mmCIF file with all atom_site columns, C-alpha atoms in Angstrom:
data_model
loop_
_atom_site.group_PDB
_atom_site.id
_atom_site.type_symbol
_atom_site.label_atom_id
_atom_site.label_alt_id
_atom_site.label_comp_id
_atom_site.label_asym_id
_atom_site.label_entity_id
_atom_site.label_seq_id
_atom_site.pdbx_PDB_ins_code
_atom_site.Cartn_x
_atom_site.Cartn_y
_atom_site.Cartn_z
_atom_site.occupancy
_atom_site.B_iso_or_equiv
_atom_site.pdbx_formal_charge
_atom_site.auth_seq_id
_atom_site.auth_comp_id
_atom_site.auth_asym_id
_atom_site.auth_atom_id
_atom_site.pdbx_PDB_model_num
ATOM 1   C CA . MET A 1 1   ? 113.850 81.219 103.660 1.00 41.00 ? 15  MET A CA 1
ATOM 2   C CA . ASP A 1 2   ? 115.210 79.352 100.695 1.00 44.00 ? 16  ASP A CA 1
ATOM 3   C CA . GLU A 1 3   ? 113.596 76.698 98.535  1.00 48.00 ? 17  GLU A CA 1
ATOM 4   C CA . LEU A 1 4   ? 115.134 73.848 100.578 1.00 46.00 ? 18  LEU A CA 1
ATOM 5   C CA . ALA A 1 5   ? 113.335 74.988 103.706 1.00 43.00 ? 19  ALA A CA 1
ATOM 6   C CA . ARG A 1 6   ? 110.088 75.508 101.794 1.00 44.00 ? 20  ARG A CA 1
ATOM 7   C CA . LYS A 1 7   ? 110.393 72.080 100.214 1.00 45.00 ? 21  LYS A CA 1
ATOM 8   C CA . GLU A 1 8   ? 111.105 70.400 103.562 1.00 44.00 ? 22  GLU A CA 1
ATOM 9   C CA . THR A 1 9   ? 108.274 72.106 105.420 1.00 43.00 ? 23  THR A CA 1
ATOM 10  C CA . GLY A 1 10  ? 105.618 71.972 102.745 1.00 42.00 ? 24  GLY A CA 1
ATOM 11  C CA . PHE A 1 11  ? 104.520 75.415 103.930 1.00 41.00 ? 25  PHE A CA 1
ATOM 12  C CA . PHE A 1 12  ? 105.526 78.965 103.206 1.00 41.00 ? 26  PHE A CA 1
ATOM 13  C CA . TYR A 1 13  ? 106.932 80.749 106.238 1.00 40.00 ? 27  TYR A CA 1
ATOM 14  C CA . ARG A 1 14  ? 108.347 84.196 106.701 1.00 42.00 ? 28  ARG A CA 1
ATOM 15  C CA . ASP A 1 15  ? 110.600 85.526 109.441 1.00 41.00 ? 29  ASP A CA 1
ATOM 16  C CA . LEU A 1 16  ? 108.645 88.505 110.755 1.00 40.00 ? 30  LEU A CA 1
ATOM 17  C CA . GLY A 1 17  ? 111.366 89.708 113.105 1.00 38.00 ? 31  GLY A CA 1
ATOM 18  C CA . PHE A 1 18  ? 109.545 88.998 116.357 1.00 36.00 ? 32  PHE A CA 1
ATOM 19  C CA . LYS A 1 19  ? 109.176 86.019 118.625 1.00 36.00 ? 33  LYS A CA 1
ATOM 20  C CA . PRO A 1 20  ? 106.567 83.659 117.170 1.00 39.00 ? 34  PRO A CA 1
ATOM 21  C CA . SER A 1 21  ? 103.761 82.258 119.218 1.00 42.00 ? 35  SER A CA 1
ATOM 22  C CA . ILE A 1 22  ? 104.125 78.852 117.587 1.00 42.00 ? 36  ILE A CA 1
ATOM 23  C CA . LEU A 1 23  ? 107.232 77.126 116.352 1.00 40.00 ? 37  LEU A CA 1
ATOM 24  C CA . LEU A 1 24  ? 107.690 75.128 113.220 1.00 42.00 ? 38  LEU A CA 1
ATOM 25  C CA . GLU A 1 25  ? 107.432 71.494 114.281 1.00 44.00 ? 39  GLU A CA 1
ATOM 26  C CA . LYS A 1 26  ? 106.772 69.559 111.097 1.00 44.00 ? 40  LYS A CA 1
ATOM 27  C CA . PRO A 1 27  ? 108.289 66.115 110.555 1.00 47.00 ? 41  PRO A CA 1
ATOM 28  C CA . GLY A 1 28  ? 110.957 66.329 107.905 1.00 51.00 ? 42  GLY A CA 1
ATOM 29  C CA . PHE A 1 29  ? 112.070 69.862 108.768 1.00 49.00 ? 43  PHE A CA 1
ATOM 30  C CA . SER A 1 30  ? 115.716 68.961 109.232 1.00 53.00 ? 44  SER A CA 1
ATOM 31  C CA . ALA A 1 31  ? 117.987 70.172 111.984 1.00 53.00 ? 45  ALA A CA 1
ATOM 32  C CA . SER A 1 32  ? 120.376 71.451 109.300 1.00 53.00 ? 46  SER A CA 1
ATOM 33  C CA . VAL A 1 33  ? 117.729 73.830 107.968 1.00 51.00 ? 47  VAL A CA 1
ATOM 34  C CA . ARG A 1 34  ? 116.865 74.984 111.516 1.00 48.00 ? 48  ARG A CA 1
ATOM 35  C CA . LYS A 1 35  ? 120.538 75.460 112.335 1.00 50.00 ? 49  LYS A CA 1
ATOM 36  C CA . SER A 1 36  ? 121.384 77.234 109.089 1.00 49.00 ? 50  SER A CA 1
ATOM 37  C CA . TYR A 1 37  ? 118.708 79.829 109.735 1.00 49.00 ? 51  TYR A CA 1
ATOM 38  C CA . ASN A 1 38  ? 118.923 79.799 113.537 1.00 45.00 ? 52  ASN A CA 1
ATOM 39  C CA . LEU A 1 39  ? 115.443 81.314 113.469 1.00 45.00 ? 53  LEU A CA 1
ATOM 40  C CA . LYS A 1 40  ? 112.048 80.317 114.675 1.00 45.00 ? 54  LYS A CA 1
ATOM 41  C CA . PHE A 1 41  ? 109.461 80.740 111.956 1.00 43.00 ? 55  PHE A CA 1
ATOM 42  C CA . LYS A 1 42  ? 105.864 81.710 112.170 1.00 39.00 ? 56  LYS A CA 1
ATOM 43  C CA . ILE A 1 43  ? 103.101 80.783 109.772 1.00 38.00 ? 57  ILE A CA 1
ATOM 44  C CA . VAL A 1 44  ? 102.653 83.562 107.213 1.00 41.00 ? 58  VAL A CA 1
ATOM 45  C CA . MET A 1 45  ? 101.065 86.578 108.896 1.00 40.00 ? 59  MET A CA 1
ATOM 46  C CA . THR A 1 46  ? 100.287 85.732 112.489 1.00 41.00 ? 60  THR A CA 1
ATOM 47  C CA . VAL A 1 47  ? 98.575  83.269 114.757 1.00 49.00 ? 61  VAL A CA 1
ATOM 48  C CA . ASN A 1 48  ? 98.089  85.868 117.481 1.00 87.00 ? 62  ASN A CA 1
ATOM 49  C CA . PHE A 1 49  ? 95.005  87.123 115.697 1.00 94.00 ? 63  PHE A CA 1
ATOM 50  C CA . GLY A 1 50  ? 91.907  84.983 115.703 1.00 95.00 ? 64  GLY A CA 1
ATOM 51  C CA . VAL A 1 51  ? 88.198  84.698 115.231 1.00 97.00 ? 65  VAL A CA 1
ATOM 52  C CA . VAL A 1 52  ? 85.995  83.999 118.236 1.00 98.00 ? 66  VAL A CA 1
ATOM 53  C CA . LEU A 1 53  ? 82.557  82.537 117.629 1.00 98.00 ? 67  LEU A CA 1
ATOM 54  C CA . VAL A 1 54  ? 79.718  83.358 120.011 1.00 98.00 ? 68  VAL A CA 1
ATOM 55  C CA . THR A 1 55  ? 75.991  82.761 119.582 1.00 98.00 ? 69  THR A CA 1
ATOM 56  C CA . ALA A 1 56  ? 73.308  84.956 121.121 1.00 98.00 ? 70  ALA A CA 1
ATOM 57  C CA . ALA A 1 57  ? 69.576  84.477 121.671 1.00 97.00 ? 71  ALA A CA 1
ATOM 58  C CA . SER A 1 58  ? 68.485  87.685 119.939 1.00 98.00 ? 72  SER A CA 1
ATOM 59  C CA . GLU A 1 59  ? 69.645  90.429 117.613 1.00 98.00 ? 73  GLU A CA 1
ATOM 60  C CA . ALA A 1 60  ? 69.536  92.924 120.497 1.00 98.00 ? 74  ALA A CA 1
ATOM 61  C CA . GLU A 1 61  ? 71.749  90.742 122.669 1.00 98.00 ? 75  GLU A CA 1
ATOM 62  C CA . ALA A 1 62  ? 74.172  90.190 119.776 1.00 98.00 ? 76  ALA A CA 1
ATOM 63  C CA . GLU A 1 63  ? 74.358  93.970 119.126 1.00 98.00 ? 77  GLU A CA 1
ATOM 64  C CA . ASN A 1 64  ? 74.948  94.659 122.810 1.00 98.00 ? 78  ASN A CA 1
ATOM 65  C CA . LEU A 1 65  ? 77.760  92.088 122.992 1.00 98.00 ? 79  LEU A CA 1
ATOM 66  C CA . ALA A 1 66  ? 79.350  93.373 119.764 1.00 98.00 ? 80  ALA A CA 1
ATOM 67  C CA . LYS A 1 67  ? 79.298  97.028 120.832 1.00 98.00 ? 81  LYS A CA 1
ATOM 68  C CA . SER A 1 68  ? 80.728  96.246 124.263 1.00 97.00 ? 82  SER A CA 1
ATOM 69  C CA . LEU A 1 69  ? 83.578  94.170 122.815 1.00 97.00 ? 83  LEU A CA 1
ATOM 70  C CA . VAL A 1 70  ? 84.526  96.840 120.261 1.00 95.00 ? 84  VAL A CA 1
ATOM 71  C CA . GLU A 1 71  ? 84.194  99.721 122.762 1.00 95.00 ? 85  GLU A CA 1
ATOM 72  C CA . ASN A 1 72  ? 86.476  97.884 125.204 1.00 95.00 ? 86  ASN A CA 1
ATOM 73  C CA . LYS A 1 73  ? 89.009  97.134 122.409 1.00 94.00 ? 87  LYS A CA 1
ATOM 74  C CA . LEU A 1 74  ? 88.518  93.410 122.909 1.00 96.00 ? 88  LEU A CA 1
ATOM 75  C CA . ALA A 1 75  ? 87.463  93.124 119.258 1.00 96.00 ? 89  ALA A CA 1
ATOM 76  C CA . ALA A 1 76  ? 88.342  95.100 116.157 1.00 95.00 ? 90  ALA A CA 1
ATOM 77  C CA . CYS A 1 77  ? 85.194  94.017 114.351 1.00 96.00 ? 91  CYS A CA 1
ATOM 78  C CA . VAL A 1 78  ? 82.180  91.825 115.072 1.00 98.00 ? 92  VAL A CA 1
ATOM 79  C CA . SER A 1 79  ? 80.040  90.507 112.235 1.00 98.00 ? 93  SER A CA 1
ATOM 80  C CA . LEU A 1 80  ? 76.467  89.491 113.099 1.00 98.00 ? 94  LEU A CA 1
ATOM 81  C CA . SER A 1 81  ? 74.321  86.982 111.204 1.00 98.00 ? 95  SER A CA 1
ATOM 82  C CA . PRO A 1 82  ? 71.028  85.246 111.909 1.00 98.00 ? 96  PRO A CA 1
ATOM 83  C CA . ILE A 1 83  ? 71.425  81.459 112.089 1.00 98.00 ? 97  ILE A CA 1
ATOM 84  C CA . ARG A 1 84  ? 69.487  78.341 113.042 1.00 98.00 ? 98  ARG A CA 1
ATOM 85  C CA . SER A 1 85  ? 71.083  76.023 115.607 1.00 97.00 ? 99  SER A CA 1
ATOM 86  C CA . VAL A 1 86  ? 70.233  72.429 116.474 1.00 97.00 ? 100 VAL A CA 1
ATOM 87  C CA . TYR A 1 87  ? 71.731  71.279 119.768 1.00 95.00 ? 101 TYR A CA 1
ATOM 88  C CA . THR A 1 88  ? 71.202  69.161 122.864 1.00 95.00 ? 102 THR A CA 1
ATOM 89  C CA . TRP A 1 89  ? 70.524  70.959 126.143 1.00 93.00 ? 103 TRP A CA 1
ATOM 90  C CA . GLN A 1 90  ? 69.595  69.229 129.390 1.00 94.00 ? 104 GLN A CA 1
ATOM 91  C CA . GLY A 1 91  ? 68.895  65.971 127.578 1.00 96.00 ? 105 GLY A CA 1
ATOM 92  C CA . GLU A 1 92  ? 66.563  67.441 124.950 1.00 97.00 ? 106 GLU A CA 1
ATOM 93  C CA . ILE A 1 93  ? 67.149  68.330 121.314 1.00 98.00 ? 107 ILE A CA 1
ATOM 94  C CA . HIS A 1 94  ? 66.412  71.964 120.477 1.00 96.00 ? 108 HIS A CA 1
ATOM 95  C CA . ALA A 1 95  ? 66.197  73.823 117.166 1.00 97.00 ? 109 ALA A CA 1
ATOM 96  C CA . GLU A 1 96  ? 66.342  77.586 117.679 1.00 96.00 ? 110 GLU A CA 1
ATOM 97  C CA . SER A 1 97  ? 66.934  80.814 115.822 1.00 98.00 ? 111 SER A CA 1
ATOM 98  C CA . GLU A 1 98  ? 70.060  82.534 117.133 1.00 98.00 ? 112 GLU A CA 1
ATOM 99  C CA . TRP A 1 99  ? 72.552  85.210 116.135 1.00 98.00 ? 113 TRP A CA 1
ATOM 100 C CA . GLN A 1 100 ? 76.148  84.296 115.290 1.00 98.00 ? 114 GLN A CA 1
ATOM 101 C CA . LEU A 1 101 ? 78.870  86.738 116.295 1.00 98.00 ? 115 LEU A CA 1
ATOM 102 C CA . VAL A 1 102 ? 82.128  86.419 114.352 1.00 98.00 ? 116 VAL A CA 1
ATOM 103 C CA . ILE A 1 103 ? 84.586  88.358 116.489 1.00 98.00 ? 117 ILE A CA 1
ATOM 104 C CA . LYS A 1 104 ? 87.970  89.389 115.058 1.00 97.00 ? 118 LYS A CA 1
ATOM 105 C CA . THR A 1 105 ? 90.519  89.890 117.838 1.00 96.00 ? 119 THR A CA 1
ATOM 106 C CA . ASP A 1 106 ? 94.007  89.344 119.194 1.00 93.00 ? 120 ASP A CA 1
ATOM 107 C CA . LEU A 1 107 ? 93.915  86.012 120.999 1.00 94.00 ? 121 LEU A CA 1
ATOM 108 C CA . ALA A 1 108 ? 96.081  87.508 123.748 1.00 93.00 ? 122 ALA A CA 1
ATOM 109 C CA . LYS A 1 109 ? 92.839  89.278 124.735 1.00 94.00 ? 123 LYS A CA 1
ATOM 110 C CA . PHE A 1 110 ? 90.812  86.052 124.780 1.00 96.00 ? 124 PHE A CA 1
ATOM 111 C CA . GLU A 1 111 ? 90.465  85.722 128.566 1.00 97.00 ? 125 GLU A CA 1
ATOM 112 C CA . ALA A 1 112 ? 89.201  89.312 128.927 1.00 97.00 ? 126 ALA A CA 1
ATOM 113 C CA . LEU A 1 113 ? 86.882  88.820 125.933 1.00 98.00 ? 127 LEU A CA 1
ATOM 114 C CA . LYS A 1 114 ? 85.528  85.571 127.402 1.00 98.00 ? 128 LYS A CA 1
ATOM 115 C CA . THR A 1 115 ? 84.935  87.248 130.770 1.00 98.00 ? 129 THR A CA 1
ATOM 116 C CA . LYS A 1 116 ? 83.068  90.160 129.130 1.00 98.00 ? 130 LYS A CA 1
ATOM 117 C CA . VAL A 1 117 ? 80.870  87.787 127.077 1.00 98.00 ? 131 VAL A CA 1
ATOM 118 C CA . GLN A 1 118 ? 80.047  85.705 130.163 1.00 98.00 ? 132 GLN A CA 1
ATOM 119 C CA . GLU A 1 119 ? 79.234  88.873 132.125 1.00 97.00 ? 133 GLU A CA 1
ATOM 120 C CA . LEU A 1 120 ? 76.759  90.144 129.499 1.00 98.00 ? 134 LEU A CA 1
ATOM 121 C CA . HIS A 1 121 ? 75.376  86.913 128.030 1.00 97.00 ? 135 HIS A CA 1
ATOM 122 C CA . SER A 1 122 ? 71.922  85.512 128.802 1.00 96.00 ? 136 SER A CA 1
ATOM 123 C CA . TYR A 1 123 ? 72.923  81.850 128.322 1.00 96.00 ? 137 TYR A CA 1
ATOM 124 C CA . GLU A 1 124 ? 74.064  79.715 131.236 1.00 95.00 ? 138 GLU A CA 1
ATOM 125 C CA . VAL A 1 125 ? 76.712  78.172 128.954 1.00 96.00 ? 139 VAL A CA 1
ATOM 126 C CA . PRO A 1 126 ? 77.411  80.504 126.011 1.00 97.00 ? 140 PRO A CA 1
ATOM 127 C CA . GLU A 1 127 ? 79.372  79.324 122.999 1.00 97.00 ? 141 GLU A CA 1
ATOM 128 C CA . ILE A 1 128 ? 82.801  80.969 123.103 1.00 98.00 ? 142 ILE A CA 1
ATOM 129 C CA . ILE A 1 129 ? 85.190  79.298 120.648 1.00 97.00 ? 143 ILE A CA 1
ATOM 130 C CA . ALA A 1 130 ? 88.507  80.746 119.443 1.00 97.00 ? 144 ALA A CA 1
ATOM 131 C CA . ILE A 1 131 ? 90.034  79.888 116.066 1.00 95.00 ? 145 ILE A CA 1
ATOM 132 C CA . PRO A 1 132 ? 93.483  81.235 115.132 1.00 92.00 ? 146 PRO A CA 1
ATOM 133 C CA . ILE A 1 133 ? 93.938  83.188 111.911 1.00 91.00 ? 147 ILE A CA 1
ATOM 134 C CA . ILE A 1 134 ? 96.922  81.613 110.198 1.00 86.00 ? 148 ILE A CA 1
ATOM 135 C CA . ALA A 1 135 ? 96.944  83.859 107.130 1.00 86.00 ? 149 ALA A CA 1
ATOM 136 C CA . GLY A 1 136 ? 95.407  87.110 105.961 1.00 88.00 ? 150 GLY A CA 1
ATOM 137 C CA . SER A 1 137 ? 96.190  90.198 103.972 1.00 89.00 ? 151 SER A CA 1
ATOM 138 C CA . ASP A 1 138 ? 98.889  92.449 105.438 1.00 87.00 ? 152 ASP A CA 1
ATOM 139 C CA . ALA A 1 139 ? 96.588  95.470 105.196 1.00 89.00 ? 153 ALA A CA 1
ATOM 140 C CA . TYR A 1 140 ? 93.722  93.758 107.044 1.00 91.00 ? 154 TYR A CA 1
ATOM 141 C CA . LEU A 1 141 ? 95.908  92.318 109.809 1.00 88.00 ? 155 LEU A CA 1
ATOM 142 C CA . ASN A 1 142 ? 97.624  95.687 110.295 1.00 88.00 ? 156 ASN A CA 1
ATOM 143 C CA . TRP A 1 143 ? 94.194  97.341 110.558 1.00 90.00 ? 157 TRP A CA 1
ATOM 144 C CA . LEU A 1 144 ? 93.152  94.655 113.032 1.00 90.00 ? 158 LEU A CA 1
ATOM 145 C CA . GLY A 1 145 ? 96.191  95.343 115.205 1.00 88.00 ? 159 GLY A CA 1
ATOM 146 C CA . GLN A 1 146 ? 95.723  99.111 115.025 1.00 88.00 ? 160 GLN A CA 1
ATOM 147 C CA . SER A 1 147 ? 92.054  98.789 115.933 1.00 90.00 ? 161 SER A CA 1
ATOM 148 C CA . LEU A 1 148 ? 93.004  96.788 119.000 1.00 88.00 ? 162 LEU A CA 1
ATOM 149 C CA . SER A 1 149 ? 95.652  99.367 119.952 1.00 78.00 ? 163 SER A CA 1
ATOM 150 C CA . LEU A 1 150 ? 98.465  97.001 119.095 1.00 59.00 ? 164 LEU A CA 1
ATOM 151 C CA . GLN A 1 151 ? 101.660 98.027 117.374 1.00 45.00 ? 165 GLN A CA 1
ATOM 152 C CA . SER A 1 152 ? 101.728 96.833 113.760 1.00 41.00 ? 166 SER A CA 1
ATOM 153 C CA . ARG A 1 153 ? 103.247 93.356 113.699 1.00 44.00 ? 167 ARG A CA 1
ATOM 154 C CA . LEU A 1 154 ? 103.908 93.000 109.982 1.00 43.00 ? 168 LEU A CA 1
#
């Protein structure tokens, strides 16, 4: 992509040679630039990969969830941290110690990941929130894809 396209978009994009999961739709990105490239661009790296946040009641539950997700190739890596949460449940305010799972995955696997978490989780309504990764190092994202048995996308 040339400087004109970069200037018009305000972002740096790279054609990665595969169909993007999101298209560039920024005001000011002129039809002439789209036409001259006749390409759909993807944010640098990929938006197929993401981080899923889940909280668990105990370290043991968090470990069990993490191991199951990695063993089933629903996650490449799960980081666990103790946290303190303040929330409303059934009309009352609670402040509890919990464990935060930061799950690195391919968001194409989100439904299966969500199902597995719901199957194993002790909470009636577990936190399961997906956030797309819009940029990352080539080496890390390639490792992520390989760990999830995906062909390298970069």
